[in-house]
Short mmCIF file of C-alpha atoms and ligand atoms in Angstrom, two decimals:
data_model
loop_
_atom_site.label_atom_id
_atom_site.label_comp_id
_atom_site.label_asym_id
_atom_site.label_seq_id
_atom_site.Cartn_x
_atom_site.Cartn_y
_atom_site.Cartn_z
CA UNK A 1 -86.82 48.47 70.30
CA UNK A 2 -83.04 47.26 69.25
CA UNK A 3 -82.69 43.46 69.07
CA UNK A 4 -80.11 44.44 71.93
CA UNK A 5 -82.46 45.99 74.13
CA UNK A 6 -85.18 43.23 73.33
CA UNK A 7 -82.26 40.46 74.48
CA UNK A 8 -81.61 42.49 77.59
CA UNK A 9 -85.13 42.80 78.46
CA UNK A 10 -85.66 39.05 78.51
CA UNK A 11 -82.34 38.39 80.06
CA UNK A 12 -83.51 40.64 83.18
CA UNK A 13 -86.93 39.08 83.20
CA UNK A 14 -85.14 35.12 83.94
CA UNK A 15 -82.86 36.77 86.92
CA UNK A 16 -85.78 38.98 88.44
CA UNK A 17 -87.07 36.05 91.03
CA UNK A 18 -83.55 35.78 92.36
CA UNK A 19 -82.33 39.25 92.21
CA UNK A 20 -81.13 39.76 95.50
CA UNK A 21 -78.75 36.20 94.56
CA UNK A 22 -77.87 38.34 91.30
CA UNK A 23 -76.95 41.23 93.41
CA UNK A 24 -74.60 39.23 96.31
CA UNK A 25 -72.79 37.54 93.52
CA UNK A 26 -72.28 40.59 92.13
CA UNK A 27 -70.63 42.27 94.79
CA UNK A 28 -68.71 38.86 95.76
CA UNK A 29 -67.30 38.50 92.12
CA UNK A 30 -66.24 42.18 92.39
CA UNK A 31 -64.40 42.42 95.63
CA UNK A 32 -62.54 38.95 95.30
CA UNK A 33 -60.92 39.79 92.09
CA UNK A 34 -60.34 42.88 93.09
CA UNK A 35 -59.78 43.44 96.68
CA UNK A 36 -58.49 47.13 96.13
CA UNK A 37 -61.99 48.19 94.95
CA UNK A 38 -63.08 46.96 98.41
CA UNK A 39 -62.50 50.07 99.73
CA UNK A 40 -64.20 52.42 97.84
CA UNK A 41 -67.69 50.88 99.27
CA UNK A 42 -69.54 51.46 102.71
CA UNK A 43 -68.10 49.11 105.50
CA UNK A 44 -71.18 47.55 106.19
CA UNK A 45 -72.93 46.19 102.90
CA UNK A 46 -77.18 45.54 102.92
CA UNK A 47 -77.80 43.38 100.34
CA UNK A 48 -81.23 44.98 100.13
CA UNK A 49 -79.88 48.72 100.50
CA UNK A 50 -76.90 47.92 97.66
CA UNK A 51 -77.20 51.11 94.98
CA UNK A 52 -74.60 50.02 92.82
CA UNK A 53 -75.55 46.79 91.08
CA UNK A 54 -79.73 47.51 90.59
CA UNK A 55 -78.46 51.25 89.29
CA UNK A 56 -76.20 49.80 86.68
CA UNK A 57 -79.27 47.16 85.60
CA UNK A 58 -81.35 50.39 85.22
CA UNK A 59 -79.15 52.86 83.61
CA UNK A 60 -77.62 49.80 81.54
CA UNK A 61 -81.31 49.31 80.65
CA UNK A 62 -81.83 53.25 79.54
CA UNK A 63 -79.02 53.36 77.35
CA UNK A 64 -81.06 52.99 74.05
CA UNK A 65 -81.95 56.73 74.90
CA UNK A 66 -79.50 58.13 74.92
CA UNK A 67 -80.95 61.67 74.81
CA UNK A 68 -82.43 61.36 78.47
CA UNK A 69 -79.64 59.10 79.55
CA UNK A 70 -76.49 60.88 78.32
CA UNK A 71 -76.72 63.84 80.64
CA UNK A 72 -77.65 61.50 83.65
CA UNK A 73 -74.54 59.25 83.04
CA UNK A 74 -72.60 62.29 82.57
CA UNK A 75 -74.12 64.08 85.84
CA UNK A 76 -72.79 60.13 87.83
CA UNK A 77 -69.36 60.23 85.84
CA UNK A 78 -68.75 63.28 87.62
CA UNK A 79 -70.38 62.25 90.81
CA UNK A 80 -68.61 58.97 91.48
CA UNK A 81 -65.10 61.06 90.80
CA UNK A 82 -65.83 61.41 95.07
CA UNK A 83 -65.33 57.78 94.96
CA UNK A 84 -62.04 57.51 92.99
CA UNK A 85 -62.86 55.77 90.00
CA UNK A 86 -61.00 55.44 87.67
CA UNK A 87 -61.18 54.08 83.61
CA UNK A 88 -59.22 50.43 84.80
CA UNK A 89 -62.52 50.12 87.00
CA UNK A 90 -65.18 50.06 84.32
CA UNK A 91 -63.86 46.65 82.71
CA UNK A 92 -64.20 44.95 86.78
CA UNK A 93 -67.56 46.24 86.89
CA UNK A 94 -68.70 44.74 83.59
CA UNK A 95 -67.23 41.19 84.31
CA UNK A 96 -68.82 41.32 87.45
CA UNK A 97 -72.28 42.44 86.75
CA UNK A 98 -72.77 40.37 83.67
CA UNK A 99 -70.92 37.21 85.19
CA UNK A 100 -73.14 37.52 88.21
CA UNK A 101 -76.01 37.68 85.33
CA UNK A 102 -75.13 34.72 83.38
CA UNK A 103 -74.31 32.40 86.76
CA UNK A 104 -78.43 33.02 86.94
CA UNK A 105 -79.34 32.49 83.71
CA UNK A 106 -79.02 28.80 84.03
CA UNK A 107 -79.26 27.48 80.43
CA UNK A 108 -80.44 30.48 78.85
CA UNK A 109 -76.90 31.94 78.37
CA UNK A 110 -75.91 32.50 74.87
CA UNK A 111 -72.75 34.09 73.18
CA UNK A 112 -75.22 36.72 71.31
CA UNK A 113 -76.46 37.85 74.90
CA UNK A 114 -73.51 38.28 76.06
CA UNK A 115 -72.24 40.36 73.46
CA UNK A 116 -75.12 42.25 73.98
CA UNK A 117 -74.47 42.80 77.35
CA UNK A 118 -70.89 43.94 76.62
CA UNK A 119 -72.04 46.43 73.90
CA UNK A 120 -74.55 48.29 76.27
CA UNK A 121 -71.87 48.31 79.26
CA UNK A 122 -69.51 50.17 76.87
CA UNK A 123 -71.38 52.32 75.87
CA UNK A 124 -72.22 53.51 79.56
CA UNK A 125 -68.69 52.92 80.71
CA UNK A 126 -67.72 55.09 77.50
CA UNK A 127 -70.29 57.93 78.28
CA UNK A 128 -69.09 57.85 82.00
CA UNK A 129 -64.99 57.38 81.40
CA UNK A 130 -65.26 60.66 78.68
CA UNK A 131 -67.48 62.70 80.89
CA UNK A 132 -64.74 62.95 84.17
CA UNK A 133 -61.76 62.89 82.13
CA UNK A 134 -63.98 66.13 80.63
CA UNK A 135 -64.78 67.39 84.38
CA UNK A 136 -61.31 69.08 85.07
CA UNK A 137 -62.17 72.55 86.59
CA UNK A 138 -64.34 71.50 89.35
CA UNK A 139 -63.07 69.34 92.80
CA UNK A 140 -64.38 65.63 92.93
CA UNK A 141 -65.93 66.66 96.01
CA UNK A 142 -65.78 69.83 99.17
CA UNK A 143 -65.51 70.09 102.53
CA UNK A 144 -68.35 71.90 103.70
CA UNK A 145 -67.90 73.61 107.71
CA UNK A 146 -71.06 73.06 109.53
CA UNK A 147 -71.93 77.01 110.28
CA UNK A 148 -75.35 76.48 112.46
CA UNK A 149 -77.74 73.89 113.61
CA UNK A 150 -80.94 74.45 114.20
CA UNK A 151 -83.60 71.66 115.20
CA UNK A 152 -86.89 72.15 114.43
CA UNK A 153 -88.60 69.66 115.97
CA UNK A 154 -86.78 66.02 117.67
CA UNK A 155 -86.62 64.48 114.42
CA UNK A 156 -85.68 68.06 111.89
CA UNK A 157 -83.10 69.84 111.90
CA UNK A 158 -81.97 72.69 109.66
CA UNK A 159 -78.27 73.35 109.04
CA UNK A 160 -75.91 76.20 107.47
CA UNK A 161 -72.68 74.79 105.67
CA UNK A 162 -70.17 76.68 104.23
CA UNK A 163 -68.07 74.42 101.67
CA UNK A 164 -64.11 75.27 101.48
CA UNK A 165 -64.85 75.94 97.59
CA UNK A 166 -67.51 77.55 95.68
CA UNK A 167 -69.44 75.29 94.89
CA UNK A 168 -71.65 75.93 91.89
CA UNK A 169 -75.42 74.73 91.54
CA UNK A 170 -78.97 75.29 90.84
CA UNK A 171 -81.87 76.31 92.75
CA UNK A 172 -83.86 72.82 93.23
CA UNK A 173 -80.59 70.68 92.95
CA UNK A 174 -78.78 68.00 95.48
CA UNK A 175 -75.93 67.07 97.05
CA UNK A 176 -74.57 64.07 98.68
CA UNK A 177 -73.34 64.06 102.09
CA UNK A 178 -70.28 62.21 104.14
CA UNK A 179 -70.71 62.55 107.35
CA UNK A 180 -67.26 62.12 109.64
CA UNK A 181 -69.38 59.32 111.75
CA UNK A 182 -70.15 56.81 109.00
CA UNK A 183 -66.90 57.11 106.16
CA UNK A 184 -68.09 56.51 102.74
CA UNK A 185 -72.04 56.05 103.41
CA UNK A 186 -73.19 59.08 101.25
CA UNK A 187 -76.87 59.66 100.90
CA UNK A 188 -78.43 62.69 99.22
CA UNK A 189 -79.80 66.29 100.77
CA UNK A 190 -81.20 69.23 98.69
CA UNK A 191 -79.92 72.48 99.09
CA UNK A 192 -82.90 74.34 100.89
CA UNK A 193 -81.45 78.02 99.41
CA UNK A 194 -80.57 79.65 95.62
CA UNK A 195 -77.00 80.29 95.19
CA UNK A 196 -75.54 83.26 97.38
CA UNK A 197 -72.88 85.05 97.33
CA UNK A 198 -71.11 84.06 100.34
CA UNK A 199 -71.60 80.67 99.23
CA UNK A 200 -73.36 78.92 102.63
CA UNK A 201 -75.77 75.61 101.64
CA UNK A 202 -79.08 75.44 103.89
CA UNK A 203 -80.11 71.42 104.25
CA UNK A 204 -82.84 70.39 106.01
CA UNK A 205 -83.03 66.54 107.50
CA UNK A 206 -85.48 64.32 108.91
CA UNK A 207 -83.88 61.74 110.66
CA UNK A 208 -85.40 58.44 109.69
CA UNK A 209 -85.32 55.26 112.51
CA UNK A 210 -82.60 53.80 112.55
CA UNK A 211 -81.09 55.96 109.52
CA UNK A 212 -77.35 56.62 109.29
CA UNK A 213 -76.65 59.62 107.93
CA UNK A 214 -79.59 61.56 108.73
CA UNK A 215 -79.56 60.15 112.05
CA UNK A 216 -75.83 61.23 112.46
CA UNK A 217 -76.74 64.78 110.87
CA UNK A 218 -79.72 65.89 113.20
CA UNK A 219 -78.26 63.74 116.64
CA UNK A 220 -74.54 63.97 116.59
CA UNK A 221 -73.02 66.74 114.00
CA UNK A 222 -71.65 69.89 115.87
CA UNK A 223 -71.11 72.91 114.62
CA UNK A 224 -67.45 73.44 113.43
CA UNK A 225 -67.89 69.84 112.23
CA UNK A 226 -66.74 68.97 108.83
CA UNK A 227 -69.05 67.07 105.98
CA UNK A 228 -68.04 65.48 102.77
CA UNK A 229 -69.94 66.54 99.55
CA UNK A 230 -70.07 65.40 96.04
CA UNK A 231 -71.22 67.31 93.03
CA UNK A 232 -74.42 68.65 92.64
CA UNK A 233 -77.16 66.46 91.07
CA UNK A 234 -80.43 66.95 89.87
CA UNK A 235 -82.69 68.38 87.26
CA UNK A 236 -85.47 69.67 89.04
CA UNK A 237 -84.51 72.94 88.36
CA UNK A 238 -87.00 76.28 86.69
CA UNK A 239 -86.84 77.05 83.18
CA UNK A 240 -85.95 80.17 82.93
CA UNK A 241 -87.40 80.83 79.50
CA UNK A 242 -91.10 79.62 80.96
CA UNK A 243 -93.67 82.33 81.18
CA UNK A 244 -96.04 79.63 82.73
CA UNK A 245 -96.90 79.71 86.53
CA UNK A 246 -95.22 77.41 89.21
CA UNK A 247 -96.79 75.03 91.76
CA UNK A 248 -94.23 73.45 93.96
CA UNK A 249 -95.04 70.67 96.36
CA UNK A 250 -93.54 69.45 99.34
CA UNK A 251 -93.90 66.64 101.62
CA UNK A 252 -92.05 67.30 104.85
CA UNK A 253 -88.37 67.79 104.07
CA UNK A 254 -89.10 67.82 100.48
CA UNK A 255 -89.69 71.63 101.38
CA UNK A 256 -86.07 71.93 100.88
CA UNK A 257 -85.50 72.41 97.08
CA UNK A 258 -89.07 74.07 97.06
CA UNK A 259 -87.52 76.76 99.15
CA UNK A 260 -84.88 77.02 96.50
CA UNK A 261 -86.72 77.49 93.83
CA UNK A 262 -88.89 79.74 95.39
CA UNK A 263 -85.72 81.60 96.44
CA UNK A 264 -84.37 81.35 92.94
CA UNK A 265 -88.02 82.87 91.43
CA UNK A 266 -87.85 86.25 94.29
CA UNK A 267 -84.78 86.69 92.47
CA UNK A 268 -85.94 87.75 88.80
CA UNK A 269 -89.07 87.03 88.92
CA UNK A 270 -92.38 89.78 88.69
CA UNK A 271 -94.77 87.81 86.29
CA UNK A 272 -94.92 84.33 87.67
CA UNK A 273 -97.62 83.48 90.19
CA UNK A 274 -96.46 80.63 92.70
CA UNK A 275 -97.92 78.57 94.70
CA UNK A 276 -96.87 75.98 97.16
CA UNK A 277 -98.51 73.30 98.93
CA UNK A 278 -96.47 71.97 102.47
CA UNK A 279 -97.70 69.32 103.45
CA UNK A 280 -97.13 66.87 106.76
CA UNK A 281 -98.92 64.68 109.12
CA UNK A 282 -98.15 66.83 112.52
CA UNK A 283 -98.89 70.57 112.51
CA UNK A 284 -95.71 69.92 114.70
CA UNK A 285 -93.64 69.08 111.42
CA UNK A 286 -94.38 72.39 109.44
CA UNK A 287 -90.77 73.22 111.02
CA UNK A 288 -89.89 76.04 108.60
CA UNK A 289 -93.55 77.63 108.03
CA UNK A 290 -92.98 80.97 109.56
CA UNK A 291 -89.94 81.51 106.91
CA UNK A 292 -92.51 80.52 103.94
CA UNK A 293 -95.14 82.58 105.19
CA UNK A 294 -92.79 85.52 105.90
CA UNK A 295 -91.62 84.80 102.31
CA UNK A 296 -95.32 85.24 100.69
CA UNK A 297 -95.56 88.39 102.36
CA UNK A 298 -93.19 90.32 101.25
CA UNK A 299 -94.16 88.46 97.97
CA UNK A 300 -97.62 89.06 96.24
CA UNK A 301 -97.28 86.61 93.78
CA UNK A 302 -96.75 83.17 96.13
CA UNK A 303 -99.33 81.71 98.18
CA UNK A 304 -98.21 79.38 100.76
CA UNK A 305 -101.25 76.65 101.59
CA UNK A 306 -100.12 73.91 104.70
CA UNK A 307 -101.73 71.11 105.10
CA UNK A 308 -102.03 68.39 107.56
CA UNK A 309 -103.17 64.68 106.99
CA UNK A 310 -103.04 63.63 110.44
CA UNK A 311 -103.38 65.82 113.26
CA UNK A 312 -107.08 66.36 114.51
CA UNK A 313 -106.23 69.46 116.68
CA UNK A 314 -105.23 71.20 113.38
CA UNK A 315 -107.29 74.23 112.59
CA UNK A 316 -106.24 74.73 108.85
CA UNK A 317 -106.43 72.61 105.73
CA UNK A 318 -106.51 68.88 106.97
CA UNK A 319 -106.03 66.88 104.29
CA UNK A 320 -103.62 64.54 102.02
CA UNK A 321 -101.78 66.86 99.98
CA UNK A 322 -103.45 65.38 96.40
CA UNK A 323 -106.82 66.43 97.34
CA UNK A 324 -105.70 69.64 98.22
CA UNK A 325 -104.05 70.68 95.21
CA UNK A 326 -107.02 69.33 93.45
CA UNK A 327 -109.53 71.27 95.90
CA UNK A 328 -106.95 74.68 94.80
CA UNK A 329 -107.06 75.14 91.41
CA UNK A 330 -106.58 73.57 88.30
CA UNK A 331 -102.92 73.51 87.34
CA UNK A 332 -102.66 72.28 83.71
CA UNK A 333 -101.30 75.24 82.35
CA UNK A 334 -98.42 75.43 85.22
CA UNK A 335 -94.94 73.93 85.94
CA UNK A 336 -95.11 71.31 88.75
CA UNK A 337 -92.63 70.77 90.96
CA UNK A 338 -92.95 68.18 93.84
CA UNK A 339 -89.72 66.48 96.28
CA UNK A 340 -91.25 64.01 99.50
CA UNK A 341 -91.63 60.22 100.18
CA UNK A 342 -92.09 57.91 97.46
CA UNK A 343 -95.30 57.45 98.14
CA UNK A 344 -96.36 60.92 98.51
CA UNK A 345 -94.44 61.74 94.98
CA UNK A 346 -96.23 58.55 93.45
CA UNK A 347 -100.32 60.21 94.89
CA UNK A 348 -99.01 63.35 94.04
CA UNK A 349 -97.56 62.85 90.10
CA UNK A 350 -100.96 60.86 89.75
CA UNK A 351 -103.10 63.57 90.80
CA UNK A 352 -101.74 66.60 88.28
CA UNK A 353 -101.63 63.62 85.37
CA UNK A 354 -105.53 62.85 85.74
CA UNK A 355 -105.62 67.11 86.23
CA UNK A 356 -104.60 67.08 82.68
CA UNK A 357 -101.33 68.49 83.64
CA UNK A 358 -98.55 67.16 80.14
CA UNK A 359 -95.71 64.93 82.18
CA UNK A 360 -92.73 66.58 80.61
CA UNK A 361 -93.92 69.78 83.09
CA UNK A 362 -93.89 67.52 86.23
CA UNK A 363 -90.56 67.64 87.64
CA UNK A 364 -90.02 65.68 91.18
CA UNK A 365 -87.54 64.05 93.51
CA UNK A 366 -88.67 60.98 95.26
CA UNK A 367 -86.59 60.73 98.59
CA UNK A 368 -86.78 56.96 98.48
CA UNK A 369 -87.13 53.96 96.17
CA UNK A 370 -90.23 54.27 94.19
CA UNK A 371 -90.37 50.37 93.06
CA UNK A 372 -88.41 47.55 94.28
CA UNK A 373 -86.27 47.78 91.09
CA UNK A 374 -83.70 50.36 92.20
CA UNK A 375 -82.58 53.47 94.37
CA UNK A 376 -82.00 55.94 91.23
CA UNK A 377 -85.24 54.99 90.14
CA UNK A 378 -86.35 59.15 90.89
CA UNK A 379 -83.69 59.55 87.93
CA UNK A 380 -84.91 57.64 85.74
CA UNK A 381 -88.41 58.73 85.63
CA UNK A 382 -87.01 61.99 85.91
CA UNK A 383 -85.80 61.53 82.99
CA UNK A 384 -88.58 59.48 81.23
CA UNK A 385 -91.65 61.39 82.02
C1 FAD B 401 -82.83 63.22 95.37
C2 FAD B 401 -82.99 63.06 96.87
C3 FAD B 401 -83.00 64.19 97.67
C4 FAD B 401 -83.17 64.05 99.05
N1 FAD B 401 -83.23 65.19 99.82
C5 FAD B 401 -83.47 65.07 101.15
C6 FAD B 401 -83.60 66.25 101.97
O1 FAD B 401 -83.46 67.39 101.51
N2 FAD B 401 -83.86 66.07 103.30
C7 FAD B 401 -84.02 64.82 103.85
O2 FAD B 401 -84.27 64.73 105.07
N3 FAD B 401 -83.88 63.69 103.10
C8 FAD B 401 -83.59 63.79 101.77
N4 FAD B 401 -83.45 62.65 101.01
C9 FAD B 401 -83.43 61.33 101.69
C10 FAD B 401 -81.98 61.05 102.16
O3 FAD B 401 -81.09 60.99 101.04
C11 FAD B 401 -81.82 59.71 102.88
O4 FAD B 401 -82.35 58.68 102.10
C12 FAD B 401 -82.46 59.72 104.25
O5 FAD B 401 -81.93 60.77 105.02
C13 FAD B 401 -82.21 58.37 104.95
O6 FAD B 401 -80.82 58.13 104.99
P1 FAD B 401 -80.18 57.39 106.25
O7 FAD B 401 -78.75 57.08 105.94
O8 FAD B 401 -80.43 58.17 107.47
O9 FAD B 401 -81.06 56.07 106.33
P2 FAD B 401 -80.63 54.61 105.85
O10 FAD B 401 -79.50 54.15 106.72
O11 FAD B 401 -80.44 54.66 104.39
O12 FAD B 401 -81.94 53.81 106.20
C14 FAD B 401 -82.21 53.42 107.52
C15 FAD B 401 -83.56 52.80 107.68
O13 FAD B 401 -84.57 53.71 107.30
C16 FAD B 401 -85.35 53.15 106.27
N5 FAD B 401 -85.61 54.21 105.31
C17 FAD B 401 -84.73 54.76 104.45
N6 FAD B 401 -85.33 55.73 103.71
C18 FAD B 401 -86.62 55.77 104.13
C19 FAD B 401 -87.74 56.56 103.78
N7 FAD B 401 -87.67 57.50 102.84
N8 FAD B 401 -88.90 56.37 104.46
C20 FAD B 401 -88.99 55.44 105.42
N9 FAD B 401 -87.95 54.64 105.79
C21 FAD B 401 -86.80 54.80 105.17
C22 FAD B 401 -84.53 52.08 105.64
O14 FAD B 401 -85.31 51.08 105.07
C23 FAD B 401 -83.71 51.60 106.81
O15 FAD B 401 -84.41 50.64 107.53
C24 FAD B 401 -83.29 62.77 99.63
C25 FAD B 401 -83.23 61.63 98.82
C26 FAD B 401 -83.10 61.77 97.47
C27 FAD B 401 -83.06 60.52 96.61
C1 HEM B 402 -71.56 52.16 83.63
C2 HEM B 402 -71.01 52.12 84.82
C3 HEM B 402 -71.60 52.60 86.12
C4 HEM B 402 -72.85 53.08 86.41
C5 HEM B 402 -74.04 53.27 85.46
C6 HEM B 402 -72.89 53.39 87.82
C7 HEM B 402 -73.97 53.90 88.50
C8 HEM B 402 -74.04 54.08 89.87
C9 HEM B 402 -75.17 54.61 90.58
C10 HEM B 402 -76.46 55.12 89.93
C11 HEM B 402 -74.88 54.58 91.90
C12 HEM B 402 -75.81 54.98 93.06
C13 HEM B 402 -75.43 56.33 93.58
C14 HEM B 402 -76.22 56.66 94.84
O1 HEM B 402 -77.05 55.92 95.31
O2 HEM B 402 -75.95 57.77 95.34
C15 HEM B 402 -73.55 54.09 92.03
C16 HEM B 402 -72.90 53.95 93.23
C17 HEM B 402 -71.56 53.60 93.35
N1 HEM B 402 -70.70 53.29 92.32
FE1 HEM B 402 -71.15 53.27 90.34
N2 HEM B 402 -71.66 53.08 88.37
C18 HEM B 402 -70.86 52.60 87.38
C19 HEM B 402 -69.55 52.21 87.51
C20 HEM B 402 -68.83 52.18 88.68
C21 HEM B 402 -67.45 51.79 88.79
C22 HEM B 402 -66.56 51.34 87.64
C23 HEM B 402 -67.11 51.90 90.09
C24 HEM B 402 -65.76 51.59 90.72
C25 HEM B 402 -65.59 50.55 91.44
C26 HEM B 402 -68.28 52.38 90.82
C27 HEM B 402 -68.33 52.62 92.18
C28 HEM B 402 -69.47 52.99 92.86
C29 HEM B 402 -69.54 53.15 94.31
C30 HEM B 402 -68.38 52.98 95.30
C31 HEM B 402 -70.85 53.52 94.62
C32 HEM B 402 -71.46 53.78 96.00
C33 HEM B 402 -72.02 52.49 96.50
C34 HEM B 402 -72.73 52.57 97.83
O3 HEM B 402 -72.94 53.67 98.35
O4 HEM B 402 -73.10 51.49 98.33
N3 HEM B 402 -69.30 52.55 89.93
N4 HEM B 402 -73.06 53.80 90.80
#
């Protein structure tokens, strides 16, 4: 480890009992000396929901590799052209977070640190600045017409966009969505389908409680209705060149970019064997089964296995989805793919590592926070494992 990285390290440790201090200082630095950035941000700001300031202190933290980080900052620089960054920005940002740093440092502030600070900003801001200046033959974000609504059950619905502009992916990918009902909240959906030609994006969407966007997509969004969408993001995505076979798993809506891939596979694919695992809690949430199973019909090569943790009028495999994979096969030789809850990615990741299976196969989007320490935390260990 660099002696900047080691300084950082310990500089992160003496903030981490007042973090959420850290992170209001932050954004109070940033918006008084410059009101104009204001804007750019979500009306309503949760301290505890904030994704800028604890995704800086993470990618900040990655920079040292840059091979894994590079193509992440570059994948952001092109993402946060929705929000209308621009170069001038970077420098606010950086006095900001590392002011907000040093006011909790107490005495441990030193002229080295901060120096240290400033050289692994750059380098970020640098990465970030080059890659959209680079990004000049695709929109910073689409319109996308909602086509069709379907809801699957009160709390899933399925929806058909078409976006004014092709807009060019990867089976397995995200986007983020704007909805017209909450202006500049933009929270992340996976497209549910492989490219096609006339260019429509499937999402599927559990609304959550008291959740904004998803709430406004199942509840409120009409058809004709317009949504905002950024670039799309992501590296779960098949390698083409693999000859190994392909287990995808999904935890409710994380059936979305299994459906892709899946999608993407029928496309080429005659050697491959496939199987995915669907898992819920309420036979009533296997809301897009019939298409799957249809799907492995036609299909010799996928097997489709549901399973259900907690419904006791279930007739078929009632289980968490771990023990089911693990009651399956053995999967060491395959690809993994897995998208769900944090929690289910965390049981899930766990079970193929103690099946033997190497991390760099396991590819998986966590739809939520899996630590404390920050909401792009899925891209990191994307990235790192
Ligand atoms: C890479 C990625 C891909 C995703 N793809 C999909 C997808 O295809 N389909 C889909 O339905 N969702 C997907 N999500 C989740 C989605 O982006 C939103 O986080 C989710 O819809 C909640 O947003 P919201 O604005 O409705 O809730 P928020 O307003 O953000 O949260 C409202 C309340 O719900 C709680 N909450 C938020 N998230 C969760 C959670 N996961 N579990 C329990 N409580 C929670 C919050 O603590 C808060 O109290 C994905 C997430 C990621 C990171
Ligand atoms: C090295 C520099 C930067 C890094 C690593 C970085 C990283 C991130 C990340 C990872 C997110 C979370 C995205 C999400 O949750 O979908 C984010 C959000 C955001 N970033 Fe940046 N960013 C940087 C610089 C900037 C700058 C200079 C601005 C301009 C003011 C900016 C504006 C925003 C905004 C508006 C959001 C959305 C915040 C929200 O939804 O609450 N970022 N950034």
């Amino acid at each position: 480890m660099s002696s900047d990285s080691q300084l950082l390290k310990e500089s992160l440790a003496l903030i981490e009992p007042v973090y959420d201090k850290v992170t209001g200082y932050f954004y109070a630095r940033l918006f008084v000396e410059n009101p104009h950035i204001r804007s750019m941000f979500p009306l309503a700001m949760d301290v505890q929901r904030d994704r800028l300031f604890r995704a800086l202190v993470n990618v900040i933290q990655a920079v040292e590799r840059p091979e894994q980080v590079v193509p992440m900052l570059q994948q952001l620089a092109r993402d946060h052209r929705k929000f209308e960054v621009k170069p001038e920005h970077y420098d606010a940002v950086g006095r900001a977070m590392i002011g907000a740093i040093k006011e909790y440092s107490y005495g441990e502030w030193t002229d080295e640190l901060e120096a240290a600070w400033w050289r692994t900003f750059g380098v970020a801001a640098r990465t970030m600045i080059d890659a959209a200046a680079a990004d000049t033959d695709t929109p910073a974000f689409w319109d996308a017409e909602v086509v069709s609504i379907d809801r699957r059950a009160p709390d899933i619905a399925v929806l058909h966009i078409q976006p004014d502009q092709p807009y060019p992916f990867e089976a397995g990918q995200y986007t983020t969505v704007e909805a017209p009902h909450h202006p500049r909240v933009w929270r992340q959906y996976s497209m549910a389908n492989a490219p096609r030609r006339d260019g429509q994006l499937e999402l599927h969407v559990r609304s959550l409680g008291a959740g904004w966007v998803s709430g406004a997509l199942v509840r409120k969004t009409r058809v004709g209705e317009i949504l905002r969408l950024g670039p799309p993001m992501g590296t779960m995505v098949l390698d083409r060149e693999s000859k190994r076979d392909v287990v995808c798993v999904a935890g409710g809506t994380g059936l979305a970019p299994m459906k892709a891939i899946l999608d993407e596979l029928r496309r080429w694919n005659t050697t491959r064997k496939a199987h995915l695992f669907f898992g819920v809690r309420k036979a009533s949430d296997l809301y897009d089964l019939p298409a799957m199973q249809e799907l492995a019909s036609r299909y010799p090569w996928l097997t489709v296995v549901p399973a259900v943790s907690e419904d006791f009028d279930y007739t078929g495999e009632h289980a968490n989805l771990p023990d089911v994979i693990a009651r399956n096969g053995s999967w060491y030789s395959h690809d993994v793919f897995a998208a769900g809850s944090p929690d289910m990615i965390k049981a899930t990741v766990a079970k193929f590592r103690e099946l033997r299976v190497p991390p760099e196969r396991i590819r998986f989007d966590s739809y939520g926070e899996l630590d404390r320490r920050g909401t792009h935390r899925h891209e990191l260990d994307r990235f790192t494992h």
